[in-house]
Tab-separated table of C-alpha atoms in Angstrom:
chain	number	residue	atom	x	y	z
A	1444	UNK	CA	161.178	-56.567	14.155
A	1445	UNK	CA	163.018	-59.672	15.046
A	1446	UNK	CA	166.600	-60.398	13.876
A	1447	UNK	CA	168.602	-63.910	14.751
A	1448	UNK	CA	170.204	-63.356	18.140
A	1449	UNK	CA	173.922	-63.819	17.838
A	1450	UNK	CA	174.744	-62.658	21.547
A	1451	UNK	CA	173.415	-63.666	25.008
A	1452	UNK	CA	175.129	-61.257	27.996
A	1453	UNK	CA	174.379	-62.439	31.925
A	1454	UNK	CA	173.737	-60.722	34.807
A	1455	UNK	CA	176.018	-62.986	37.535
A	1456	UNK	CA	174.539	-62.365	41.096
A	1457	UNK	CA	171.681	-63.688	41.882
A	1458	UNK	CA	171.658	-64.271	38.408
A	1459	UNK	CA	173.460	-67.374	38.064
A	1460	UNK	CA	174.753	-67.386	41.956
A	1461	UNK	CA	173.481	-66.587	44.807
A	1462	UNK	CA	174.506	-63.030	46.210
A	1463	UNK	CA	171.979	-60.614	47.719
A	1464	UNK	CA	171.031	-63.451	50.443
A	1465	UNK	CA	174.819	-63.101	52.402
A	1466	UNK	CA	174.835	-59.586	52.351
A	1467	UNK	CA	170.703	-60.026	54.240
A	1468	UNK	CA	172.767	-62.525	56.587
A	1469	UNK	CA	175.643	-60.358	57.102
A	1470	UNK	CA	172.851	-57.316	57.873
A	1471	UNK	CA	171.357	-59.037	60.182
A	1472	UNK	CA	174.546	-59.553	62.171
A	1473	UNK	CA	174.736	-56.091	62.455
A	1474	UNK	CA	172.347	-55.259	63.417
A	1475	UNK	CA	172.423	-57.810	66.269
A	1476	UNK	CA	176.260	-56.444	67.340
A	1477	UNK	CA	174.907	-53.148	67.568
A	1478	UNK	CA	171.482	-53.920	69.825
A	1479	UNK	CA	173.802	-53.879	73.179
A	1480	UNK	CA	175.261	-50.274	72.210
A	1481	UNK	CA	172.547	-48.425	70.595
A	1482	UNK	CA	168.606	-47.880	71.401
A	1483	UNK	CA	168.649	-46.011	67.915
A	1484	UNK	CA	165.358	-47.552	65.397
A	1485	UNK	CA	166.085	-48.353	61.768
A	1486	UNK	CA	169.242	-49.268	62.213
A	1487	UNK	CA	168.821	-50.687	58.331
A	1488	UNK	CA	167.688	-47.956	57.066
A	1489	UNK	CA	170.765	-46.189	58.228
A	1490	UNK	CA	172.695	-48.664	57.121
A	1491	UNK	CA	171.037	-48.402	52.940
A	1492	UNK	CA	170.962	-44.553	53.697
A	1493	UNK	CA	174.888	-44.429	54.178
A	1494	UNK	CA	175.612	-47.191	51.570
A	1495	UNK	CA	173.874	-44.325	48.912
A	1496	UNK	CA	175.472	-41.708	50.490
A	1497	UNK	CA	178.632	-43.854	50.067
A	1498	UNK	CA	177.998	-45.631	46.283
A	1499	UNK	CA	179.742	-42.576	44.502
A	1500	UNK	CA	183.352	-43.051	46.291
A	1501	UNK	CA	182.886	-47.072	47.191
A	1502	UNK	CA	181.107	-48.454	44.312
A	1503	UNK	CA	178.842	-51.808	44.596
A	1504	UNK	CA	180.842	-54.309	46.341
A	1505	UNK	CA	181.205	-55.915	49.942
A	1506	UNK	CA	184.726	-53.186	50.875
A	1507	UNK	CA	182.444	-50.647	50.226
A	1508	UNK	CA	179.390	-52.567	52.360
A	1509	UNK	CA	181.561	-53.152	55.267
A	1510	UNK	CA	182.939	-49.577	54.744
A	1511	UNK	CA	179.305	-48.255	55.229
A	1512	UNK	CA	178.526	-50.820	58.333
A	1513	UNK	CA	181.167	-49.214	60.239
A	1514	UNK	CA	180.850	-45.833	59.535
A	1515	UNK	CA	176.602	-46.229	60.627
A	1516	UNK	CA	177.861	-48.469	63.563
A	1517	UNK	CA	179.936	-45.490	64.521
A	1518	UNK	CA	176.823	-42.724	64.072
A	1519	UNK	CA	174.159	-44.656	65.653
A	1520	UNK	CA	176.536	-45.049	68.649
A	1521	UNK	CA	177.449	-41.696	68.868
A	1522	UNK	CA	180.911	-42.832	68.536
A	1523	UNK	CA	180.512	-45.584	71.810
A	1524	UNK	CA	180.768	-48.528	69.611
A	1525	UNK	CA	183.583	-51.150	71.303
A	1526	UNK	CA	186.750	-51.981	68.576
A	1527	UNK	CA	185.610	-55.652	69.184
A	1528	UNK	CA	182.465	-54.971	67.532
A	1529	UNK	CA	183.924	-53.398	64.557
A	1530	UNK	CA	186.194	-56.447	64.800
A	1531	UNK	CA	183.346	-58.437	63.899
A	1532	UNK	CA	182.597	-56.311	61.339
A	1533	UNK	CA	185.581	-56.849	59.127
A	1534	UNK	CA	185.101	-60.873	60.022
A	1535	UNK	CA	182.047	-60.296	57.953
A	1536	UNK	CA	182.972	-58.933	55.342
A	1537	UNK	CA	186.144	-61.477	54.735
A	1538	UNK	CA	183.923	-64.071	55.355
A	1539	UNK	CA	181.785	-62.879	52.718
A	1540	UNK	CA	185.025	-62.675	50.853
A	1541	UNK	CA	185.672	-66.317	51.222
A	1542	UNK	CA	181.804	-68.069	51.078
A	1543	UNK	CA	181.743	-70.651	48.545
A	1544	UNK	CA	179.496	-69.764	45.693
A	1545	UNK	CA	176.129	-71.498	45.210
A	1546	UNK	CA	174.787	-71.521	41.738
A	1547	UNK	CA	171.361	-71.052	41.385
A	1548	UNK	CA	169.055	-74.258	40.070
A	1549	UNK	CA	169.135	-74.507	36.078
A	1550	UNK	CA	171.922	-72.490	35.236
A	1551	UNK	CA	174.590	-74.470	34.036
A	1552	UNK	CA	172.634	-76.444	31.666
A	1553	UNK	CA	170.836	-73.114	30.434
A	1554	UNK	CA	174.732	-71.470	29.887
A	1555	UNK	CA	175.999	-74.497	28.335
A	1556	UNK	CA	173.009	-74.870	25.895
A	1557	UNK	CA	172.698	-71.491	24.837
A	1558	UNK	CA	177.098	-71.239	24.358
A	1559	UNK	CA	176.988	-73.811	21.862
A	1560	UNK	CA	175.521	-71.050	19.555
A	1561	UNK	CA	175.826	-67.887	20.688
A	1562	UNK	CA	178.393	-65.624	21.716
A	1563	UNK	CA	178.113	-65.605	26.152
A	1564	UNK	CA	179.374	-62.710	28.042
A	1565	UNK	CA	179.564	-61.730	31.349
A	1566	UNK	CA	178.176	-58.444	32.744
A	1567	UNK	CA	178.557	-57.535	36.512
A	1568	UNK	CA	179.849	-55.222	38.913
A	1569	UNK	CA	180.653	-55.183	41.984
A	1570	UNK	CA	184.583	-55.853	43.287
A	1571	UNK	CA	187.060	-56.890	40.655
A	1572	UNK	CA	188.767	-59.322	42.395
A	1573	UNK	CA	185.833	-60.846	43.903
A	1574	UNK	CA	183.959	-60.851	41.019
A	1575	UNK	CA	186.873	-62.494	39.055
A	1576	UNK	CA	186.865	-65.430	42.918
A	1577	UNK	CA	183.632	-66.244	42.119
A	1578	UNK	CA	183.374	-66.742	38.084
A	1579	UNK	CA	186.540	-68.966	38.530
A	1580	UNK	CA	184.522	-71.110	41.530
A	1581	UNK	CA	181.607	-71.703	39.761
A	1582	UNK	CA	183.238	-73.462	37.047
A	1583	UNK	CA	181.404	-71.815	34.215
A	1584	UNK	CA	184.650	-69.435	32.963
A	1585	UNK	CA	185.169	-71.712	30.331
A	1586	UNK	CA	181.305	-70.943	28.935
A	1587	UNK	CA	181.799	-67.531	28.894
A	1588	UNK	CA	183.255	-65.170	25.833
A	1589	UNK	CA	184.024	-62.221	27.544
A	1590	UNK	CA	183.493	-61.121	31.361
A	1591	UNK	CA	183.138	-57.524	31.757
A	1592	UNK	CA	183.139	-56.579	35.034
A	1593	UNK	CA	181.816	-52.454	35.371
A	1594	UNK	CA	181.148	-50.070	37.454
A	1595	UNK	CA	177.716	-49.176	36.927
A	1596	UNK	CA	175.675	-50.374	34.738
A	1597	UNK	CA	173.934	-47.415	32.289
A	1598	UNK	CA	173.352	-47.657	28.978
A	1599	UNK	CA	176.385	-46.002	27.397
A	1600	UNK	CA	178.401	-48.767	29.202
A	1601	UNK	CA	176.020	-51.431	27.490
A	1602	UNK	CA	176.544	-49.694	24.414
A	1603	UNK	CA	180.352	-49.631	24.331
A	1604	UNK	CA	180.258	-53.524	25.417
A	1605	UNK	CA	177.652	-54.338	22.608
A	1606	UNK	CA	180.000	-51.838	20.164
A	1607	UNK	CA	183.676	-53.742	21.114
A	1608	UNK	CA	181.978	-57.526	20.858
A	1609	UNK	CA	181.347	-56.518	17.446
A	1610	UNK	CA	177.491	-56.797	17.630
A	1611	UNK	CA	174.569	-55.031	16.629
A	1612	UNK	CA	172.185	-54.297	19.905
A	1613	UNK	CA	168.903	-56.389	17.969
A	1614	UNK	CA	171.000	-59.372	17.927
A	1615	UNK	CA	172.185	-59.282	22.077
A	1616	UNK	CA	169.812	-60.043	24.501
A	1617	UNK	CA	171.007	-59.465	28.396
A	1618	UNK	CA	169.635	-60.926	31.031
A	1619	UNK	CA	169.080	-60.332	35.410
A	1620	UNK	CA	167.497	-59.590	37.869
A	1621	UNK	CA	167.341	-56.384	38.450
A	1622	UNK	CA	165.264	-53.982	36.825
A	1623	UNK	CA	167.271	-51.059	37.432
A	1624	UNK	CA	170.339	-51.936	35.793
A	1625	UNK	CA	170.103	-55.168	33.646
A	1626	UNK	CA	166.729	-54.678	32.010
A	1627	UNK	CA	165.862	-51.256	31.307
A	1628	UNK	CA	169.534	-49.582	30.284
A	1629	UNK	CA	170.186	-52.411	27.163
A	1630	UNK	CA	166.508	-51.778	26.302
A	1631	UNK	CA	167.287	-48.279	25.654
A	1632	UNK	CA	170.433	-48.420	23.604
A	1633	UNK	CA	168.247	-51.322	21.422
A	1634	UNK	CA	169.110	-54.594	22.768
A	1635	UNK	CA	166.347	-56.916	25.003
A	1636	UNK	CA	166.065	-56.927	28.206
A	1637	UNK	CA	164.948	-60.166	30.015
A	1638	UNK	CA	163.862	-59.668	33.908
A	1639	UNK	CA	164.191	-63.057	35.655
A	1640	UNK	CA	163.340	-62.252	39.111
A	1641	UNK	CA	165.074	-63.390	42.486
A	1642	UNK	CA	163.442	-64.051	45.525
A	1643	UNK	CA	165.307	-61.464	47.393
A	1644	UNK	CA	166.867	-57.815	45.271
A	1645	UNK	CA	168.033	-54.823	47.279
A	1646	UNK	CA	166.400	-51.965	46.880
A	1647	UNK	CA	168.726	-49.683	45.253
A	1648	UNK	CA	168.047	-52.461	42.199
A	1649	UNK	CA	164.202	-51.620	41.932
A	1650	UNK	CA	162.394	-50.100	39.360
A	1651	UNK	CA	158.980	-50.254	37.088
A	1652	UNK	CA	159.137	-52.904	34.706
A	1653	UNK	CA	158.414	-51.531	30.733
A	1654	UNK	CA	155.410	-53.771	30.821
A	1655	UNK	CA	154.139	-54.010	26.681
A	1656	UNK	CA	158.006	-52.793	25.409
A	1657	UNK	CA	158.501	-55.031	22.047
A	1658	UNK	CA	162.121	-55.877	23.238
A	1659	UNK	CA	160.819	-56.549	27.099
A	1660	UNK	CA	160.371	-59.906	28.513
A	1661	UNK	CA	159.751	-61.478	32.156
A	1662	UNK	CA	160.626	-64.927	32.786
A	1663	UNK	CA	159.873	-67.032	35.579
A	1664	UNK	CA	163.007	-69.226	35.642
A	1665	UNK	CA	166.695	-69.202	34.026
A	1666	UNK	CA	165.633	-72.223	32.291
A	1667	UNK	CA	162.923	-70.462	30.309
A	1668	UNK	CA	165.401	-68.864	28.566
A	1669	UNK	CA	166.645	-71.190	25.567
A	1670	UNK	CA	163.357	-71.209	24.711
A	1671	UNK	CA	162.265	-67.579	24.367
A	1672	UNK	CA	165.885	-67.076	22.571
A	1673	UNK	CA	164.788	-69.754	19.997
A	1674	UNK	CA	161.303	-67.769	19.657
A	1675	UNK	CA	162.898	-64.400	19.046
A	1676	UNK	CA	165.450	-65.134	16.534
A	1677	UNK	CA	164.922	-65.549	12.893
B	91	UNK	CA	215.533	-58.540	16.561
B	92	UNK	CA	213.274	-55.418	16.476
B	93	UNK	CA	209.903	-54.953	15.216
B	94	UNK	CA	207.602	-52.322	14.058
B	95	UNK	CA	206.013	-51.024	17.805
B	96	UNK	CA	202.410	-50.799	16.910
B	97	UNK	CA	201.012	-50.851	20.649
B	98	UNK	CA	202.093	-48.769	24.020
B	99	UNK	CA	200.649	-49.617	27.321
B	100	UNK	CA	200.860	-47.492	30.169
B	101	UNK	CA	200.551	-48.128	34.274
B	102	UNK	CA	198.548	-45.037	35.612
B	103	UNK	CA	199.250	-44.913	39.412
B	104	UNK	CA	202.582	-43.625	40.014
B	105	UNK	CA	203.172	-43.681	36.351
B	106	UNK	CA	200.580	-41.231	34.724
B	107	UNK	CA	199.411	-39.287	37.944
B	108	UNK	CA	200.663	-39.553	41.547
B	109	UNK	CA	199.080	-42.026	44.045
B	110	UNK	CA	201.448	-43.583	46.784
B	111	UNK	CA	202.089	-40.206	47.585
B	112	UNK	CA	198.458	-40.041	49.006
B	113	UNK	CA	199.133	-43.928	51.014
B	114	UNK	CA	202.211	-42.755	52.919
B	115	UNK	CA	200.250	-39.521	53.980
B	116	UNK	CA	197.409	-41.227	55.166
B	117	UNK	CA	199.928	-43.980	57.225
B	118	UNK	CA	201.435	-41.486	58.364
B	119	UNK	CA	198.151	-39.436	59.721
B	120	UNK	CA	197.138	-43.568	61.148
B	121	UNK	CA	200.761	-43.612	63.130
B	122	UNK	CA	199.673	-40.372	64.808
B	123	UNK	CA	195.782	-41.466	65.530
B	124	UNK	CA	197.437	-44.450	67.342
B	125	UNK	CA	200.354	-42.648	68.811
B	126	UNK	CA	198.056	-41.501	71.606
B	127	UNK	CA	196.428	-45.222	72.513
B	128	UNK	CA	199.457	-47.193	71.827
B	129	UNK	CA	202.693	-48.064	72.295
B	130	UNK	CA	203.134	-50.422	69.634
B	131	UNK	CA	206.347	-50.365	67.586
B	132	UNK	CA	206.752	-50.450	63.887
B	133	UNK	CA	202.891	-49.596	63.728
B	134	UNK	CA	204.031	-49.296	59.511
B	135	UNK	CA	205.710	-52.767	59.302
B	136	UNK	CA	202.157	-54.201	61.395
B	137	UNK	CA	199.935	-51.998	58.901
B	138	UNK	CA	202.161	-53.436	55.950
B	139	UNK	CA	201.862	-56.948	57.289
B	140	UNK	CA	198.398	-56.541	57.607
B	141	UNK	CA	197.310	-55.503	53.688
B	142	UNK	CA	199.858	-58.469	52.655
B	143	UNK	CA	197.259	-60.747	54.477
B	144	UNK	CA	194.085	-59.428	52.642
B	145	UNK	CA	195.489	-59.090	49.376
B	146	UNK	CA	194.009	-62.087	48.476
B	147	UNK	CA	191.127	-61.101	49.908
B	148	UNK	CA	190.550	-57.391	49.009
B	149	UNK	CA	193.251	-57.323	46.266
B	150	UNK	CA	194.666	-53.847	45.445
B	151	UNK	CA	193.300	-50.130	46.682
B	152	UNK	CA	192.027	-47.435	48.518
B	153	UNK	CA	189.131	-49.193	50.265
B	154	UNK	CA	190.788	-52.582	51.124
B	155	UNK	CA	194.107	-50.375	52.651
B	156	UNK	CA	191.211	-48.640	54.953
B	157	UNK	CA	190.202	-51.880	55.844
B	158	UNK	CA	193.596	-53.134	56.981
B	159	UNK	CA	194.075	-50.110	58.777
B	160	UNK	CA	191.115	-50.263	60.942
B	161	UNK	CA	192.201	-54.135	61.574
B	162	UNK	CA	195.792	-52.849	62.016
B	163	UNK	CA	194.395	-50.049	64.394
B	164	UNK	CA	191.905	-52.764	66.625
B	165	UNK	CA	194.848	-55.364	66.635
B	166	UNK	CA	198.032	-53.028	68.537
B	167	UNK	CA	195.430	-51.425	70.539
B	168	UNK	CA	193.986	-54.580	71.874
B	169	UNK	CA	190.476	-53.663	70.975
B	170	UNK	CA	190.838	-50.142	73.311
B	171	UNK	CA	191.239	-48.230	70.026
B	172	UNK	CA	187.910	-45.346	70.183
B	173	UNK	CA	185.950	-45.474	67.353
B	174	UNK	CA	186.346	-41.973	67.174
B	175	UNK	CA	189.807	-42.512	65.268
B	176	UNK	CA	188.184	-45.175	63.267
B	177	UNK	CA	186.178	-42.635	62.395
B	178	UNK	CA	188.842	-40.569	61.334
B	179	UNK	CA	190.230	-43.503	59.079
B	180	UNK	CA	187.211	-43.899	57.090
B	181	UNK	CA	187.228	-40.383	56.905
B	182	UNK	CA	190.970	-40.307	55.521
B	183	UNK	CA	189.682	-42.736	52.724
B	184	UNK	CA	187.035	-41.106	51.573
B	185	UNK	CA	189.804	-37.766	51.416
B	186	UNK	CA	191.705	-40.389	49.584
B	187	UNK	CA	188.935	-41.353	47.035
B	188	UNK	CA	188.196	-37.525	46.109
B	189	UNK	CA	191.426	-35.832	45.895
B	190	UNK	CA	191.943	-33.840	42.861
B	191	UNK	CA	194.736	-36.244	40.128
B	192	UNK	CA	197.995	-34.801	39.873
B	193	UNK	CA	199.342	-35.610	36.360
B	194	UNK	CA	203.323	-36.320	36.857
B	195	UNK	CA	205.504	-33.922	34.699
B	196	UNK	CA	205.458	-34.297	30.722
B	197	UNK	CA	202.776	-36.876	30.553
B	198	UNK	CA	200.225	-35.449	28.187
B	199	UNK	CA	202.350	-34.162	25.871
B	200	UNK	CA	203.945	-37.827	26.086
B	201	UNK	CA	200.574	-39.849	25.683
B	202	UNK	CA	199.232	-37.338	22.968
B	203	UNK	CA	203.089	-37.846	20.705
B	204	UNK	CA	202.538	-41.336	20.785
B	205	UNK	CA	198.763	-41.745	20.608
B	206	UNK	CA	199.575	-40.339	17.054
B	207	UNK	CA	200.753	-42.935	15.913
B	208	UNK	CA	199.945	-45.647	18.339
B	209	UNK	CA	197.449	-47.933	19.838
B	210	UNK	CA	197.481	-46.505	23.125
B	211	UNK	CA	195.938	-48.680	26.657
B	212	UNK	CA	196.114	-48.278	29.874
B	213	UNK	CA	196.348	-51.443	32.183
B	214	UNK	CA	196.299	-50.790	35.953
B	215	UNK	CA	194.830	-52.054	38.538
B	216	UNK	CA	193.061	-50.972	41.870
B	217	UNK	CA	189.283	-49.924	42.918
B	218	UNK	CA	187.372	-50.066	39.443
B	219	UNK	CA	185.573	-47.013	39.948
B	220	UNK	CA	188.337	-44.961	41.723
B	221	UNK	CA	190.276	-45.906	38.513
B	222	UNK	CA	187.676	-44.723	36.478
B	223	UNK	CA	187.161	-41.719	38.205
B	224	UNK	CA	191.025	-40.736	37.622
B	225	UNK	CA	191.221	-41.551	34.269
B	226	UNK	CA	187.879	-38.996	33.610
B	227	UNK	CA	189.497	-36.265	35.889
B	228	UNK	CA	192.985	-36.682	33.991
B	229	UNK	CA	191.430	-35.646	30.676
B	230	UNK	CA	193.813	-37.889	28.837
B	231	UNK	CA	190.856	-39.915	28.605
B	232	UNK	CA	190.071	-39.212	24.421
B	233	UNK	CA	193.707	-40.796	23.991
B	234	UNK	CA	193.144	-44.155	25.136
B	235	UNK	CA	192.475	-46.829	22.752
B	236	UNK	CA	191.721	-48.789	25.807
B	237	UNK	CA	191.267	-49.173	29.583
B	238	UNK	CA	191.759	-52.302	31.245
B	239	UNK	CA	191.763	-52.377	34.806
B	240	UNK	CA	192.744	-55.743	36.372
B	241	UNK	CA	192.948	-57.392	39.690
B	242	UNK	CA	196.435	-58.226	39.225
B	243	UNK	CA	199.134	-57.949	36.751
B	244	UNK	CA	200.418	-61.690	35.790
B	245	UNK	CA	201.844	-62.432	32.336
B	246	UNK	CA	198.579	-64.536	31.714
B	247	UNK	CA	197.222	-61.569	32.060
B	248	UNK	CA	199.649	-59.075	29.940
B	249	UNK	CA	199.254	-62.343	27.210
B	250	UNK	CA	195.282	-61.896	27.079
B	251	UNK	CA	195.142	-58.044	26.366
B	252	UNK	CA	197.668	-58.186	23.698
B	253	UNK	CA	195.390	-61.045	22.373
B	254	UNK	CA	192.154	-59.492	22.910
B	255	UNK	CA	193.945	-56.618	20.865
B	256	UNK	CA	194.989	-57.984	18.254
B	257	UNK	CA	198.771	-57.546	19.003
B	258	UNK	CA	201.897	-60.032	18.747
B	259	UNK	CA	203.650	-59.118	22.233
B	260	UNK	CA	207.103	-58.112	20.407
B	261	UNK	CA	204.938	-55.176	18.677
B	262	UNK	CA	204.296	-54.078	22.260
B	263	UNK	CA	205.447	-52.081	24.919
B	264	UNK	CA	204.293	-51.924	28.484
B	265	UNK	CA	205.336	-48.774	30.669
B	266	UNK	CA	205.325	-48.278	34.149
B	267	UNK	CA	207.008	-47.618	38.023
B	268	UNK	CA	206.278	-51.325	39.298
B	269	UNK	CA	209.288	-53.437	38.187
B	270	UNK	CA	206.822	-56.589	39.542
B	271	UNK	CA	204.099	-55.508	37.950
B	272	UNK	CA	204.382	-53.270	35.194
B	273	UNK	CA	207.863	-55.103	33.663
B	274	UNK	CA	208.663	-58.146	34.290
B	275	UNK	CA	205.210	-59.852	33.333
B	276	UNK	CA	205.201	-58.304	29.843
B	277	UNK	CA	208.747	-59.496	29.194
B	278	UNK	CA	207.753	-62.767	30.087
B	279	UNK	CA	205.187	-63.305	27.280
B	280	UNK	CA	207.012	-61.221	25.011
B	281	UNK	CA	206.788	-57.683	24.858
B	282	UNK	CA	209.212	-54.590	26.161
B	283	UNK	CA	209.145	-53.712	29.782
B	284	UNK	CA	209.978	-50.302	30.549
B	285	UNK	CA	210.568	-49.515	33.639
B	286	UNK	CA	210.424	-45.802	34.764
B	287	UNK	CA	210.915	-45.259	38.708
B	288	UNK	CA	208.949	-42.725	40.563
B	289	UNK	CA	210.291	-41.723	44.086
B	290	UNK	CA	208.197	-43.557	46.279
B	291	UNK	CA	207.205	-46.914	45.357
B	292	UNK	CA	205.269	-49.733	47.500
B	293	UNK	CA	207.321	-52.511	49.387
B	294	UNK	CA	205.188	-55.001	47.278
B	295	UNK	CA	205.901	-53.504	43.882
B	296	UNK	CA	209.899	-54.046	43.916
B	297	UNK	CA	211.536	-56.368	42.002
B	298	UNK	CA	214.749	-56.620	40.983
B	299	UNK	CA	215.620	-55.443	37.405
B	300	UNK	CA	215.962	-58.014	34.449
B	301	UNK	CA	219.408	-56.061	33.605
B	302	UNK	CA	220.571	-56.879	30.086
B	303	UNK	CA	217.950	-58.559	28.836
B	304	UNK	CA	216.992	-57.304	25.209
B	305	UNK	CA	213.678	-56.180	25.767
B	306	UNK	CA	214.130	-54.542	29.120
B	307	UNK	CA	214.849	-50.155	28.798
B	308	UNK	CA	215.164	-48.412	32.408
B	309	UNK	CA	214.025	-44.462	31.244
B	310	UNK	CA	214.781	-41.638	33.889
B	311	UNK	CA	211.134	-39.678	32.944
B	312	UNK	CA	208.390	-40.464	30.161
B	313	UNK	CA	209.664	-37.911	28.399
B	314	UNK	CA	212.571	-40.342	26.625
B	315	UNK	CA	209.622	-42.492	25.618
B	316	UNK	CA	208.790	-41.543	22.544
B	317	UNK	CA	212.760	-40.884	20.996
B	318	UNK	CA	212.979	-45.372	22.433
B	319	UNK	CA	209.988	-45.967	20.769
B	320	UNK	CA	211.656	-44.523	17.516
B	321	UNK	CA	214.494	-46.098	18.136
B	322	UNK	CA	213.441	-49.741	18.611
B	323	UNK	CA	210.795	-50.344	15.832
B	324	UNK	CA	212.171	-50.063	12.391
């Protein structure tokens, strides 16, 4: 059943570098800012509902998140939220967009080790410019043979990426912290899906693990990846 | 000096379909909405200044435009703008994101004619998801061999695109309505730059025409493109 693995595709946010924690910090600030203007409960749930509602229009990323925060702030205060609070939300988003990258543990060594004899691809969603900025700042840019910034991580999107890079899916591995976006879709099109959990993952990215699937693997740390790829690559 | 042209790259917004007019309409609405809350002059100039200031963080596209409108509304009213006005700005942005596509005259026939014996690529900037939506809605998707949604249209970006598609620049033509983004950078890396003006073009996209350059051409209409490509392709 095994084939020689030629290509390793990595998710970026919360697989290579911290991301979700900055959304959480901003969301806490959002709740604090609004506490003075509304007694509305479940602010986080109201915000999540707006994010879900707007995903089809805004897609993933910081700009859409800020717009959903503003929309929710107006909604939960019955249009009474002062402009200075909105201004703080916009500034919080600008802080996120200029926040220094923080690589996760073991990332550089692991990617470098695998890059020696594999094609290395980044597959990420979010705002185009923001993801490019983070990659540039990560210092990992030269290790990647290709960077694919996509609007959604669906099975056809992965099939197209593998096809354009001339790799048969059984020789490709996708690695990430989102079961829904990084693991299940590549498995569905015939590649390996490797799940490496992160301490915080956005609710929208949750899904059941495909336990027992022959091309699914749960690893505790990215540093375990080279040994695992070696074990399946013959 | 001529080589057989193998690849035609098209800009999308205001080359294949209307775009800038929807920004102008929304901007007029922005000015109307704020007229009741501020005597500030030069609202359009203040907005443009915010757009320029935020371009490095937000990049191109509707979401960043809406965030810049909100920021400007707060700024010009000294934080007195009511939440209901901000709400209308958010809704105006959502209208833009769901607006039906309006193809420019002659686009479908021209792209179809050239697709018969050329590789056809779309090169566009803006929000990833929004550009994908417009392409899907345009009905032209099948005519394009590749779609490149980029954060900036610089000479290295064009060089990389031509390289990845295995075409030497002298055999590639880039067509668009922005002298700054669609014409000058491809010429700089050795390709042809074809300028097809649109009645309205964003101030930030203006630049001097490279009059007299052997790989520059100003065409009045997209329908003139197949004949011109034929004339330079030997």
